[in-house]
Short mmCIF file of C-alpha atoms and ligand atoms in Angstrom, two decimals:
data_model
loop_
_atom_site.label_atom_id
_atom_site.label_comp_id
_atom_site.label_asym_id
_atom_site.label_seq_id
_atom_site.Cartn_x
_atom_site.Cartn_y
_atom_site.Cartn_z
CA UNK U 1 17.96 18.00 4.87
CA UNK U 2 15.19 18.45 7.56
CA UNK U 3 15.58 20.98 10.18
CA UNK U 4 13.40 20.36 13.36
CA UNK U 5 12.32 22.53 16.14
CA UNK U 6 14.16 25.43 15.01
CA UNK U 7 12.05 29.00 15.12
CA UNK U 8 9.82 29.85 12.57
CA UNK U 9 12.13 32.97 12.11
CA UNK U 10 15.19 31.01 12.00
CA UNK U 11 13.45 28.79 9.42
CA UNK U 12 12.64 30.97 6.62
CA UNK U 13 15.70 33.20 5.97
CA UNK U 14 17.29 29.67 5.51
CA UNK U 15 14.76 28.74 3.20
CA UNK U 16 15.59 31.92 1.91
CA UNK U 17 18.52 32.37 1.71
CA UNK U 18 18.48 28.08 0.10
CA UNK U 19 15.73 29.57 -2.45
CA UNK U 20 18.90 32.55 -3.41
CA UNK U 21 20.97 29.47 -3.83
CA UNK U 22 18.46 27.21 -6.17
CA UNK U 23 17.43 30.69 -7.89
CA UNK U 24 21.29 31.64 -9.41
CA UNK U 25 21.42 27.73 -10.65
CA UNK U 26 17.99 28.03 -13.21
CA UNK U 27 18.63 27.46 -16.70
CA UNK U 28 14.95 27.33 -17.32
CA UNK U 29 12.32 27.71 -15.31
CA UNK U 30 8.45 27.73 -14.30
CA UNK U 31 9.45 29.50 -11.59
CA UNK U 32 9.43 34.20 -11.81
CA UNK U 33 12.39 36.28 -11.89
CA UNK U 34 11.06 37.05 -8.14
CA UNK U 35 11.72 34.00 -7.85
CA UNK U 36 7.81 32.69 -7.26
CA UNK U 37 6.41 29.53 -9.19
CA UNK U 38 4.01 30.64 -12.01
CA UNK U 39 2.63 27.52 -12.29
CA UNK U 40 1.24 25.28 -9.92
CA UNK U 41 3.91 22.66 -8.22
CA UNK U 42 2.10 20.60 -6.37
CA UNK U 43 -0.26 19.50 -9.51
CA UNK U 44 0.03 16.25 -7.26
CA UNK U 45 -1.16 16.52 -4.12
CA UNK U 46 0.42 15.62 -0.80
CA UNK U 47 0.75 12.13 1.41
CA UNK U 48 1.82 11.40 4.01
CA UNK U 49 2.62 7.17 5.66
CA UNK U 50 4.03 4.73 8.11
CA UNK U 51 3.31 6.99 11.12
CA UNK U 52 4.73 5.85 14.80
CA UNK U 53 3.94 6.86 17.41
CA UNK U 54 6.03 9.42 17.36
CA UNK U 55 6.71 10.32 13.24
CA UNK U 56 5.28 9.66 10.33
CA UNK U 57 6.57 10.79 6.69
CA UNK U 58 4.82 13.54 5.15
CA UNK U 59 4.99 13.70 0.90
CA UNK U 60 4.85 15.96 -1.70
CA UNK U 61 6.23 16.54 -5.74
CA UNK U 62 6.64 19.01 -7.75
CA UNK U 63 5.96 18.87 -10.41
CA UNK U 64 4.11 22.09 -12.50
CA UNK U 65 3.57 19.79 -15.56
CA UNK U 66 3.20 15.75 -14.82
CA UNK U 67 4.08 14.04 -18.18
CA UNK U 68 6.46 16.15 -18.91
CA UNK U 69 10.29 15.19 -18.01
CA UNK U 70 11.32 15.67 -14.92
CA UNK U 71 7.98 17.48 -13.86
CA UNK U 72 8.35 20.30 -16.14
CA UNK U 73 11.46 21.16 -13.88
CA UNK U 74 14.92 21.59 -15.62
CA UNK U 75 16.14 23.40 -11.63
CA UNK U 76 19.34 21.71 -10.82
CA UNK U 77 16.93 21.76 -7.49
CA UNK U 78 14.67 23.63 -5.08
CA UNK U 79 13.93 24.18 -1.89
CA UNK U 80 10.91 22.27 0.17
CA UNK U 81 10.12 24.72 3.61
CA UNK U 82 7.67 21.70 5.13
CA UNK U 83 4.59 23.25 8.17
CA UNK U 84 3.01 20.91 10.43
CA UNK U 85 0.80 21.45 13.46
CA UNK U 86 -2.54 20.13 15.90
CA UNK U 87 -4.64 23.24 13.47
CA UNK U 88 -5.38 22.99 9.84
CA UNK U 89 -4.62 27.22 9.84
CA UNK U 90 -1.23 26.33 11.62
CA UNK U 91 -2.14 28.84 14.04
CA UNK U 92 0.39 27.57 16.00
CA UNK U 93 3.62 25.39 14.25
CA UNK U 94 4.68 22.79 16.12
CA UNK U 95 7.30 21.75 13.66
CA UNK U 96 8.74 22.71 10.23
CA UNK U 97 11.89 21.65 8.13
CA UNK U 98 12.65 22.26 4.71
CA UNK U 99 13.83 19.57 2.39
CA UNK U 100 15.30 19.88 -0.66
CA UNK U 101 14.15 18.26 -4.16
CA UNK U 102 16.28 17.17 -6.67
CA UNK U 103 15.70 16.17 -10.10
CA UNK U 104 17.21 12.53 -9.60
CA UNK U 105 14.39 12.19 -7.49
CA UNK U 106 12.24 12.88 -9.26
CA UNK U 107 11.73 16.95 -7.34
CA UNK U 108 9.92 14.58 -4.74
CA UNK U 109 10.27 15.83 -1.03
CA UNK U 110 9.93 13.27 1.78
CA UNK U 111 10.25 14.36 6.02
CA UNK U 112 10.73 12.33 8.50
CA UNK U 113 8.71 14.81 10.96
CA UNK U 114 9.94 13.38 14.29
CA UNK U 115 9.48 14.31 18.37
CA UNK U 116 5.61 14.65 17.52
CA UNK U 117 2.80 12.89 20.25
CA UNK U 118 0.85 9.21 20.22
CA UNK U 119 -2.13 9.50 18.93
CA UNK U 120 -2.64 12.65 17.15
CA UNK U 121 -3.88 14.01 14.51
CA UNK U 122 -2.06 16.90 12.95
CA UNK U 123 -1.97 19.00 9.45
CA UNK U 124 0.87 19.85 7.78
CA UNK U 125 1.68 21.44 4.39
CA UNK U 126 4.44 22.43 1.72
CA UNK U 127 5.91 25.69 0.55
CA UNK U 128 8.15 25.91 -2.75
CA UNK U 129 8.69 29.41 -4.76
CA UNK U 130 6.50 31.09 -2.73
CA UNK U 131 3.18 28.76 -3.16
CA UNK U 132 1.55 26.62 -0.77
CA UNK U 133 0.00 23.24 -1.19
CA UNK U 134 -2.45 21.56 -0.05
CA UNK U 135 -3.09 20.51 4.07
CA UNK U 136 -2.72 16.87 4.75
CA UNK U 137 -4.43 16.08 7.71
CA UNK U 138 -2.24 12.59 9.24
CA UNK U 139 -2.13 11.05 12.49
CA UNK U 140 0.63 8.61 14.30
CA UNK U 141 0.01 4.85 15.52
CA UNK U 142 -0.80 4.74 18.77
CA UNK U 143 1.30 4.44 21.97
CA UNK U 144 3.61 1.25 22.03
CA UNK U 145 2.52 -0.42 25.06
CA UNK U 146 -1.44 1.24 24.98
CA UNK U 147 -4.24 -0.68 23.62
CA UNK U 148 -5.80 0.95 21.80
CA UNK U 149 -10.27 0.05 21.41
CA UNK U 150 -11.13 1.63 17.97
CA UNK U 151 -8.42 0.82 15.42
CA UNK U 152 -10.17 1.48 12.49
CA UNK U 153 -7.91 0.91 9.02
CA UNK U 154 -9.33 0.88 5.40
CA UNK U 155 -7.18 -1.85 2.71
CA UNK U 156 -7.53 -1.40 -1.22
CA UNK U 157 -5.46 -2.33 -4.12
CA UNK U 158 -5.49 -2.46 -8.32
CA UNK U 159 -6.04 0.71 -8.93
CA UNK U 160 -5.56 0.30 -13.38
CA UNK U 161 -6.68 3.84 -14.45
CA UNK U 162 -8.46 2.71 -17.69
CA UNK U 163 -10.46 0.92 -16.15
CA UNK U 164 -13.18 2.92 -13.41
CA UNK U 165 -12.99 5.99 -11.51
CA UNK U 166 -11.75 5.78 -8.11
CA UNK U 167 -15.14 6.88 -6.37
CA UNK U 168 -13.39 4.10 -3.32
CA UNK U 169 -11.03 6.58 -2.79
CA UNK U 170 -13.39 9.87 -2.68
CA UNK U 171 -15.31 7.27 0.41
CA UNK U 172 -12.72 6.29 2.15
CA UNK U 173 -11.50 10.31 1.92
CA UNK U 174 -14.53 11.07 4.17
CA UNK U 175 -14.20 7.74 6.23
CA UNK U 176 -12.37 8.24 9.53
CA UNK U 177 -9.80 5.84 9.67
CA UNK U 178 -6.40 5.96 11.07
CA UNK U 179 -4.27 4.38 7.91
CA UNK U 180 -4.63 3.11 4.96
CA UNK U 181 -3.05 -0.24 3.55
CA UNK U 182 -2.42 -1.07 0.35
CA UNK U 183 -1.76 -4.49 -1.36
CA UNK U 184 -0.30 -3.40 -3.74
CA UNK U 185 -0.97 -2.29 -7.98
CA UNK U 186 -0.76 1.78 -7.44
CA UNK U 187 -0.18 1.49 -11.45
CA UNK U 188 -0.52 -0.49 -13.87
CA UNK U 189 2.17 -0.38 -16.08
CA UNK U 190 1.27 -1.79 -19.93
CA UNK U 191 0.28 0.50 -22.30
CA UNK U 192 -3.03 2.15 -24.14
CA UNK U 193 -6.10 -0.03 -23.85
CA UNK U 194 -8.55 0.30 -27.15
CA UNK U 195 -11.59 0.00 -24.82
CA UNK U 196 -9.82 2.00 -21.61
CA UNK U 197 -12.18 5.02 -20.14
CA UNK U 198 -9.41 6.79 -19.53
CA UNK U 199 -6.11 6.86 -20.91
CA UNK U 200 -2.42 6.00 -20.10
CA UNK U 201 -0.28 7.22 -22.19
CA UNK U 202 1.12 5.39 -25.08
CA UNK U 203 3.59 3.50 -24.15
CA UNK U 204 4.13 0.79 -22.08
CA UNK U 205 6.87 1.49 -19.47
CA UNK U 206 10.34 0.40 -19.08
CA UNK U 207 12.81 3.60 -18.47
CA UNK U 208 12.29 5.38 -15.23
CA UNK U 209 11.13 8.82 -16.83
CA UNK U 210 8.41 6.13 -17.87
CA UNK U 211 6.84 5.46 -14.32
CA UNK U 212 7.01 8.41 -13.34
CA UNK U 213 5.66 9.94 -15.62
CA UNK U 214 2.49 7.12 -14.56
CA UNK U 215 3.16 7.90 -11.40
CA UNK U 216 1.85 11.25 -12.26
CA UNK U 217 -0.87 10.73 -14.46
CA UNK U 218 -2.55 8.60 -11.88
CA UNK U 219 -2.08 10.35 -8.33
CA UNK U 220 -3.35 13.08 -10.97
CA UNK U 221 -6.81 11.20 -9.96
CA UNK U 222 -8.33 14.05 -7.78
CA UNK U 223 -10.52 11.46 -6.19
CA UNK U 224 -6.78 9.51 -4.78
CA UNK U 225 -5.11 13.15 -3.96
CA UNK U 226 -8.30 13.12 -1.15
CA UNK U 227 -7.67 9.68 0.51
CA UNK U 228 -3.53 10.75 0.76
CA UNK U 229 -4.82 14.14 1.56
CA UNK U 230 -6.88 12.78 4.82
CA UNK U 231 -4.75 9.80 5.98
CA UNK U 232 -0.93 7.94 5.95
CA UNK U 233 -1.37 5.65 3.91
CA UNK U 234 1.77 2.52 3.89
CA UNK U 235 1.70 0.30 0.55
CA UNK U 236 3.66 -2.51 -0.60
CA UNK U 237 3.68 -3.81 -3.65
CA UNK U 238 2.29 -6.39 -6.13
CA UNK U 239 3.79 -7.07 -9.85
CA UNK U 240 2.29 -4.58 -11.71
CA UNK U 241 4.49 -1.87 -10.46
CA UNK U 242 7.24 -3.86 -12.30
CA UNK U 243 5.58 -5.85 -15.17
CA UNK U 244 3.25 -8.12 -15.02
CA UNK U 245 3.55 -11.88 -12.97
CA UNK U 246 7.65 -10.34 -12.05
CA UNK U 247 9.98 -12.85 -9.58
CA UNK U 248 13.62 -12.91 -8.15
CA UNK U 249 14.85 -14.00 -10.83
CA UNK U 250 14.14 -13.31 -14.10
CA UNK U 251 17.52 -12.60 -15.84
CA UNK U 252 19.04 -10.12 -18.06
CA UNK U 253 20.58 -6.91 -17.67
CA UNK U 254 17.98 -5.02 -19.55
CA UNK U 255 15.39 -6.76 -16.95
CA UNK U 256 17.73 -5.22 -14.83
CA UNK U 257 17.85 -1.51 -15.60
CA UNK U 258 13.62 -2.04 -16.22
CA UNK U 259 13.38 -3.57 -12.30
CA UNK U 260 15.63 -0.88 -10.57
CA UNK U 261 13.71 2.05 -12.96
CA UNK U 262 10.93 1.01 -11.98
CA UNK U 263 11.64 0.82 -7.86
CA UNK U 264 13.04 3.89 -7.80
CA UNK U 265 9.83 5.58 -9.80
CA UNK U 266 7.59 3.46 -7.02
CA UNK U 267 9.87 5.37 -3.97
CA UNK U 268 9.80 8.37 -4.92
CA UNK U 269 5.78 8.90 -5.05
CA UNK U 270 5.58 6.85 -2.06
CA UNK U 271 5.36 7.93 1.84
CA UNK U 272 7.76 5.92 3.25
CA UNK U 273 10.89 6.49 4.77
CA UNK U 274 14.50 8.48 2.80
CA UNK U 275 15.91 4.54 4.63
CA UNK U 276 13.87 2.76 2.00
CA UNK U 277 15.71 4.57 -0.95
CA UNK U 278 16.39 2.10 -2.95
CA UNK U 279 19.79 0.94 -4.46
CA UNK U 280 20.75 -0.21 -7.48
CA UNK U 281 18.15 -3.06 -7.56
CA UNK U 282 17.68 -3.72 -4.25
CA UNK U 283 15.04 -1.50 -2.29
CA UNK U 284 14.20 -3.04 1.13
CA UNK U 285 10.68 -2.96 0.72
CA UNK U 286 9.45 -5.37 4.03
CA UNK U 287 8.80 -2.99 6.85
CA UNK U 288 7.07 -3.04 10.04
CA UNK U 289 4.11 -0.75 12.28
CA UNK U 290 3.03 -0.98 15.38
CA UNK U 291 -0.63 0.21 17.43
CA UNK U 292 0.36 -0.63 21.08
CA UNK U 293 0.09 -3.69 21.78
CA UNK U 294 -3.70 -4.26 19.71
CA UNK U 295 -2.04 -5.00 16.59
CA UNK U 296 0.98 -4.75 14.95
CA UNK U 297 1.33 -4.68 10.51
CA UNK U 298 4.26 -6.08 9.36
CA UNK U 299 4.68 -5.49 5.26
CA UNK U 300 6.55 -8.13 3.55
CA UNK U 301 7.22 -8.02 -0.25
CA UNK U 302 6.11 -11.09 -2.43
CA UNK U 303 7.87 -10.63 -6.00
CA UNK U 304 11.51 -9.47 -4.99
CA UNK U 305 12.82 -12.92 -3.64
CA UNK U 306 9.86 -15.83 -4.56
CA UNK U 307 11.65 -18.10 -6.95
CA UNK U 308 10.15 -19.17 -10.89
CA UNK U 309 5.77 -18.96 -10.62
CA UNK U 310 5.93 -23.64 -10.89
CA UNK U 311 3.88 -25.98 -13.40
CA UNK U 312 4.71 -22.82 -16.77
CA UNK U 313 3.38 -20.52 -14.63
CA UNK U 314 -0.04 -19.91 -15.46
CA UNK U 315 -3.63 -21.66 -14.64
CA UNK U 316 -2.61 -24.97 -13.98
CA UNK U 317 -3.25 -28.44 -12.11
CA UNK U 318 0.25 -29.16 -9.68
CA UNK U 319 2.86 -30.68 -11.02
CA UNK U 320 5.41 -32.16 -9.47
CA UNK U 321 7.86 -28.81 -9.61
CA UNK U 322 5.04 -26.61 -6.91
CA UNK U 323 5.74 -29.03 -4.06
CA UNK U 324 9.37 -28.34 -4.79
CA UNK U 325 11.41 -27.84 -1.60
CA UNK U 326 13.56 -25.23 -2.39
CA UNK U 327 10.83 -22.56 -3.61
CA UNK U 328 10.77 -19.20 -1.83
CA UNK U 329 7.73 -16.74 -1.46
CA UNK U 330 9.49 -14.62 0.90
CA UNK U 331 13.06 -15.20 0.64
CA UNK U 332 14.29 -16.37 3.21
CA UNK U 333 16.36 -13.16 4.89
CA UNK U 334 13.13 -11.91 4.72
CA UNK U 335 11.34 -14.68 6.47
CA UNK U 336 12.93 -14.96 9.62
CA UNK U 337 12.63 -11.01 9.91
CA UNK U 338 8.51 -12.15 9.55
CA UNK U 339 9.19 -15.31 11.98
CA UNK U 340 10.64 -13.92 14.66
CA UNK U 341 8.68 -10.86 14.64
CA UNK U 342 5.88 -13.67 14.82
CA UNK U 343 7.66 -15.35 16.95
CA UNK U 344 8.69 -12.27 20.37
CA UNK U 345 5.29 -9.85 19.55
CA UNK U 346 3.29 -8.88 22.66
CA UNK U 347 0.32 -7.79 20.27
CA UNK U 348 -2.55 -8.91 20.12
CA UNK U 349 -3.54 -9.23 16.82
CA UNK U 350 0.15 -10.04 13.71
CA UNK U 351 -1.63 -9.15 10.78
CA UNK U 352 0.58 -10.31 7.74
CA UNK U 353 0.78 -7.75 4.07
CA UNK U 354 1.50 -9.12 1.15
CA UNK U 355 -0.02 -8.65 -2.66
CA UNK U 356 -1.16 -12.39 -3.90
CA UNK U 357 -3.55 -14.83 -1.58
CA UNK U 358 -2.06 -16.77 1.42
CA UNK U 359 -5.58 -19.19 1.57
CA UNK U 360 -5.58 -21.90 -1.73
CA UNK U 361 -7.90 -21.81 -4.37
CA UNK U 362 -9.79 -24.64 -6.74
CA UNK U 363 -11.09 -22.36 -9.87
CA UNK U 364 -11.85 -25.33 -11.67
CA UNK U 365 -15.07 -26.10 -12.91
CA UNK U 366 -14.67 -29.95 -13.73
CA UNK U 367 -15.36 -31.26 -10.64
CA UNK U 368 -12.95 -34.68 -11.13
CA UNK U 369 -10.18 -31.57 -11.93
CA UNK U 370 -7.89 -29.31 -9.61
CA UNK U 371 -7.09 -25.79 -10.82
CA UNK U 372 -4.81 -23.40 -9.17
CA UNK U 373 -3.54 -20.36 -9.93
CA UNK U 374 0.46 -20.68 -9.85
CA UNK U 375 1.43 -16.92 -9.35
CA UNK U 376 0.09 -17.24 -6.08
CA UNK U 377 0.57 -19.28 -2.58
CA UNK U 378 -0.74 -22.61 -4.08
CA UNK U 379 2.21 -22.00 -6.07
CA UNK U 380 4.39 -22.13 -2.99
CA UNK U 381 3.48 -24.80 -1.32
CA UNK U 382 6.49 -25.51 0.28
CA UNK U 383 6.77 -21.88 1.37
CA UNK U 384 2.99 -21.69 2.30
CA UNK U 385 3.17 -24.92 4.65
CA UNK U 386 6.35 -23.33 6.45
CA UNK U 387 4.23 -20.21 7.39
CA UNK U 388 0.95 -22.19 8.70
CA UNK U 389 2.60 -24.17 11.10
CA UNK U 390 4.76 -21.65 12.20
CA UNK U 391 1.56 -20.03 13.09
CA UNK U 392 0.31 -23.43 14.05
CA UNK U 393 2.96 -24.40 16.22
CA UNK U 394 4.10 -21.42 18.24
CA UNK U 395 0.44 -20.34 18.50
CA UNK U 396 1.05 -17.02 17.00
CA UNK U 397 -1.49 -14.07 18.50
CA UNK U 398 -4.74 -12.96 16.78
CA UNK U 399 -2.86 -13.83 13.36
CA UNK U 400 -4.53 -11.95 10.27
CA UNK U 401 -3.39 -11.76 6.21
CA UNK U 402 -4.11 -8.97 4.15
CA UNK U 403 -3.98 -9.59 0.61
CA UNK U 404 -4.89 -8.21 -3.41
CA UNK U 405 -4.19 -8.89 -6.58
CA UNK U 406 -7.42 -11.03 -6.70
CA UNK U 407 -9.43 -8.00 -8.31
CA UNK U 408 -12.62 -9.63 -6.09
CA UNK U 409 -13.19 -9.45 -2.32
CA UNK U 410 -12.78 -12.46 -0.28
CA UNK U 411 -12.47 -14.17 2.75
CA UNK U 412 -11.02 -17.64 3.66
CA UNK U 413 -9.62 -19.85 6.86
CA UNK U 414 -6.21 -20.82 6.72
CA UNK U 415 -4.93 -24.23 7.44
CA UNK U 416 -2.15 -26.34 7.04
CA UNK U 417 -3.96 -28.60 5.23
CA UNK U 418 -6.79 -27.41 2.90
CA UNK U 419 -8.56 -31.13 2.77
CA UNK U 420 -9.39 -30.78 6.23
CA UNK U 421 -11.47 -28.19 6.51
CA UNK U 422 -13.34 -28.53 9.39
CA UNK U 423 -10.10 -28.00 12.09
CA UNK U 424 -10.08 -24.54 14.37
CA UNK U 425 -7.93 -22.04 11.00
CA UNK U 426 -4.60 -21.55 12.09
CA UNK U 427 -5.53 -18.31 10.57
CA UNK U 428 -7.59 -15.34 8.72
CA UNK U 429 -7.53 -13.20 5.63
CA UNK U 430 -9.16 -10.94 4.02
CA UNK U 431 -8.15 -10.12 0.19
CA UNK U 432 -9.86 -6.51 -0.92
CA UNK U 433 -10.86 -6.27 -4.53
CA UNK U 434 -9.69 -4.11 -6.87
CA UNK U 435 -10.38 0.12 -6.56
CA UNK U 436 -10.62 -0.50 -9.86
CA UNK U 437 -9.28 -2.75 -12.23
CA UNK U 438 -10.99 -5.30 -14.39
CA UNK U 439 -13.89 -2.39 -14.31
CA UNK U 440 -17.23 -3.31 -13.36
CA UNK U 441 -17.85 -6.17 -11.41
CA UNK U 442 -20.96 -8.43 -10.04
CA UNK U 443 -22.43 -8.94 -7.47
CA UNK U 444 -23.23 -12.46 -8.80
CA UNK U 445 -20.71 -14.45 -10.48
CA UNK U 446 -20.41 -17.75 -11.44
CA UNK U 447 -16.64 -17.84 -11.12
CA UNK U 448 -17.95 -16.58 -6.94
CA UNK U 449 -19.82 -19.30 -7.17
CA UNK U 450 -17.83 -21.84 -8.31
CA UNK U 451 -14.93 -20.55 -5.97
CA UNK U 452 -16.75 -20.96 -2.73
CA UNK U 453 -18.23 -24.27 -3.88
CA UNK U 454 -14.77 -25.95 -4.69
CA UNK U 455 -13.07 -24.12 -1.22
CA UNK U 456 -14.91 -24.89 2.04
CA UNK U 457 -12.75 -22.57 3.30
CA UNK U 458 -14.16 -20.24 1.42
CA UNK U 459 -16.19 -18.17 3.01
CA UNK U 460 -17.29 -14.83 1.37
CA UNK U 461 -16.37 -14.22 -3.12
CA UNK U 462 -17.89 -10.96 -4.46
CA UNK U 463 -16.90 -9.75 -8.04
CA UNK U 464 -17.61 -6.13 -7.36
CA UNK U 465 -15.28 -3.27 -7.24
CA UNK U 466 -14.66 -1.10 -2.93
CA UNK U 467 -12.08 -1.94 -0.18
CA UNK U 468 -12.33 -3.87 3.26
CA UNK U 469 -12.53 -1.68 6.51
CA UNK U 470 -11.62 -2.83 9.52
CA UNK U 471 -12.16 -2.08 13.35
CA UNK U 472 -9.52 -3.33 15.45
CA UNK U 473 -10.55 -3.63 19.28
CA UNK U 474 -7.99 -6.22 21.12
CA UNK U 475 -11.04 -8.53 21.91
CA UNK U 476 -12.30 -8.40 18.72
CA UNK U 477 -11.66 -7.68 14.51
CA UNK U 478 -14.85 -7.25 12.83
CA UNK U 479 -14.04 -6.66 8.67
CA UNK U 480 -16.65 -4.60 6.59
CA UNK U 481 -16.29 -5.16 2.98
CA UNK U 482 -17.23 -2.74 0.73
CA UNK U 483 -18.63 -2.12 -2.31
CA UNK U 484 -19.63 0.22 -5.25
CA UNK U 485 -21.98 -1.50 -7.91
CA UNK U 486 -20.40 0.76 -11.01
CA UNK U 487 -16.81 2.54 -11.01
CA UNK U 488 -17.73 3.57 -14.93
CA UNK U 489 -19.94 6.48 -13.16
CA UNK U 490 -18.93 7.82 -11.45
CA UNK U 491 -20.94 9.12 -8.21
CA UNK U 492 -21.85 5.41 -7.45
CA UNK U 493 -23.08 4.35 -3.82
CA UNK U 494 -21.32 2.89 -1.50
CA UNK U 495 -22.34 0.15 1.01
CA UNK U 496 -21.81 -3.00 3.10
CA UNK U 497 -21.64 -6.08 1.26
CA UNK U 498 -20.74 -8.18 3.53
CA UNK U 499 -19.07 -7.86 7.71
CA UNK U 500 -17.34 -10.15 9.70
CA UNK U 501 -16.62 -10.78 13.07
CA UNK U 502 -13.74 -12.03 14.78
CA UNK U 503 -14.22 -12.86 18.48
CA UNK U 504 -10.11 -13.44 21.21
CA UNK U 505 -11.52 -13.98 24.59
CA UNK U 506 -8.66 -11.19 26.19
CA UNK U 507 -7.32 -10.24 29.50
CA UNK U 508 -6.22 -6.95 28.60
CA UNK U 509 -5.28 -7.24 32.65
CA UNK U 510 -2.71 -10.18 32.42
CA UNK U 511 -1.56 -9.53 29.95
CA UNK U 512 0.36 -6.61 31.79
CA UNK U 513 1.61 -8.19 34.67
FE1 FE W 1 -4.25 -6.16 -9.29
CA1 CA W 2 -1.27 -8.15 -9.06
#
């Protein structure tokens, strides 16, 4: 329950009233008899996300002991107040409210703060049991009818905790960004690996409590916390938020329980709107954000509704199953939603964000044989052709795909028919490498060279860790591939290893007419 736009004194009164009722319900506690937290409850930091021009979601989770059940809390509820200000010292509090943290949602808070100004920086914090959280900084989206001239986005994903440090997030935290976009694999569900640089807990996630403890472990990373506290964040999931290579048709009640636990834990730990909380096994991930007329971001779900991977599911040459006309990547409802968003767009750039690369990647070592990964769009050729043909025949303006999963940086042109790479591309794709998954990579690698050689539409491949940084203007899109030489050492420097520039001839006066 958000209590917006009421006097500060009122909020304090309400907060106190909630607090008294909650302290009566205590059965054991991390609170003193005077209602103060004895142990610091904001161990997982704060975050904000899914910014609109007039609202943004503020997130935190109370967890004094993050690796214990319910984060070490035995309360039946706890009031958490939030404050939002234009100055970081909260001299003038513009918005405030109280939300109730409950064990049923892991004591997480998702405050959807409304009535804000477009393109504005705000600071926020939470207060619970007399303790204040770290201060977060966020920014609303530009006004829907504006043509913002300079939007800066980071694109990242795949952050296996065991494989390396989150140095890329530390660099993002100090960068000037409007939004961080995450393309999936925020956690990895697997057990402990014998060679981990730092270790998972000793279990493979299957229950709600295990997924919660895994998110808590990942969110204990201070570089990740710094990036969340510095910029708003919008994510899709890929496979490892649930399990490796999952699809929409896995049978069995044990799996359904696991999936609903995983999706619930995802919602509990992401700065997404309360309206997206999961009902049983379905969570509606797909949604869009518009940054003025300059760009629309369409966040899509390429796991929950996809048909099973064809041709054995792994890396394979094409079999007839890969041409199955009933194959789905988005599922019918989501595909209709996306195509209608694209058809009715008034944005200059139209971005599709999802987990797996759309581009064709023939990774075969044998020149007489073609091999593709069936978990990516290469295994879903009919839906891919349908999407790209739609973009081509409807002349969708500025189509861009942002994807992850490869653990490599990649830039590609997208074609309806990839055997005609000389044709004008239908769209462009930027794939972010991993934050840490795969550990230290190599700037030069045989696999990267082979991908470039086998696939003329692919323009850049690099196997190092890092993220992508995009500068979006009405008339241009600049993608910078940011790379780190090491994630097994904490302080690696960041460099731009490739810059790709796309230009569009735009007459804004004509668009305004
Ligand atoms: Fe991954
Ligand atoms: Ca993946």
